[in-house]
Amino acid sequence: MLAKDIIRRIRKLEIRTRKVVSDMLAGQYHSVFKGRGMAFSEVRQYQPGDEIRIIDWNVTARMNEAYVKVFTEERELTVMLLVDVSASKEFGSRERSKSEVAAEVAAQIAFSAIANNDRVGLILFSDQVEKVVPPRKGRTHVMRLVSDILTFKPKGKGTDLAAGLTYLSRLARRKTVTFLISDFLADGYEPPLRLVGRKHDLVPVVIVDPLEQEFPRLGLVEMEDPETGERFVVDTSDPLVRGRFARAMQARREERLRLFKKLELDHVELSTGDDHAMALVRFFRARSRRMAA
């Protein structure tokens, strides 16, 4: 793809994403992701109803009247985008592929973060860690991240969620808000998912395609596994074949949901045919209600 086409594509995504963020997402994002804690701001005179434990006794002694400490939330966060760039992400039976959905969702999250003055970093992974961009602030930095997600050509084709998660746990020493964006077509990632979930505010973002959930009736179809290169012929007109496939995919989804529930991870599932912005808004609202309960 020509450079000018990439620039046009990124610019179009920026315009669409920034509007969504300004209209819907930024406030929702701020309400559900808290800062690192409370930081001292100033002192003021004691008022009836103030708690005794926040009285600043040193200032009170100097001024001969009671003063209390005022604290504000230490708002700045570090947001990490942990994005799957394996070969299976290139699949898509709707207007966008799973990789394009991943780029759009990552852009929406990143622009929401910088609207709240947070830093954003990126880890791209396949069956290995492919690229790491340290967290920074600013529009130019976010545009670079989006460009990387859209244009990066990985060396690996497979999916190893454990590799990306393990790298993050070693890289990020302080707590981060981490969005793990993947189709989760992988196994053996429970231990690092648990580890990262304990240390960080981890949000799995699962990207699916309707055609991966159920075969349409198309007769004999030659298929290729994008990650292994294996080719095989499937009789999609056979109801037994379609049923086995649908049950296998549903079992994988239910197992994933049980794992998220066991680890107490809030997650969001997006389809390539979804309105991704509204799905994120619904997720943020649901999380906000749960946190307030």
Phi, psi and omega in degrees: 000137182290152182301319182294329177291322177296315180299317180296319181295316180294318180297318178297318178295321179298313182299314181294318183290315182297324178294316178299317181296313182293326183277325191228318197271323190302313180294320178297317179301313183299324186285338186252347178243112186272160177285188186285346182154199182252134180243144179296136182246306184195181172240155175215166181295145178297139177235146179307131182104342177295147179286140180297328185292345179261008176294133174270101188290330179294313179293321179301318180294322181287323186267352181061023171206158190286133173234147179241156177277142177248130181243149174233154179292131173283095196283325191300128179243162168250121180252127177248130174260112180255101194246127177284122178242027179292168185297330181294340181287348180280351182283146175188127180257001177249202183296328184239149172281169178296326179292324178290322176297318179301317180296318181293316179295317178299320178296318179298317179293316183296316179291327174296321181294312183288336174295337177257016176064030177265161177266148181231133176235171186219136169233119175260135181217153171235250169267011176203165174285122187263319183203144178230129176242116182299152181295135174212175178253167168103153182298317182300319179296316180297320178297324176296317180299315180297317178300317179299317181295321183285326192248349187294136178253104184287154175281322181268157178250335184281180179240121176230089180300326181298323181297314179294317181293318180296320179297316179299316183297331178277327184284312188267105181278328178262161183297135177236164165264114186245126174256114178266105186255113186198165171273355176058030174273070185205168179229166172073027183252005183299312182302310179291331176296318178296316182298312180293322179297329178285322186273327187237168173272094189260127179238105174289131176244107186264123180252123182235163175236137183306326182290341177277349180266330183201130178288138168279165179277101182235008182078211179284124183230130174273127183239158178225131174285115185295339183269330181251341183081000181292134178250144179202157181256132181239132176270093184285353177276349181278116182297332179292320178296312180297322180293316179298318180296312181298320180293321179296317180291323178293322178295320178296318180296315180296322177296319179296317180295321177297321180295314179300319180294317180298322181271001179057048179256123170291135181222165176226137179247128183237141175255152178298347177259005184276163162275100190292324180297314181294325177296320177293318178300315178298321179296313181298318180296315180296319179293321179298318179295320180295319180292329182278343183291000000 
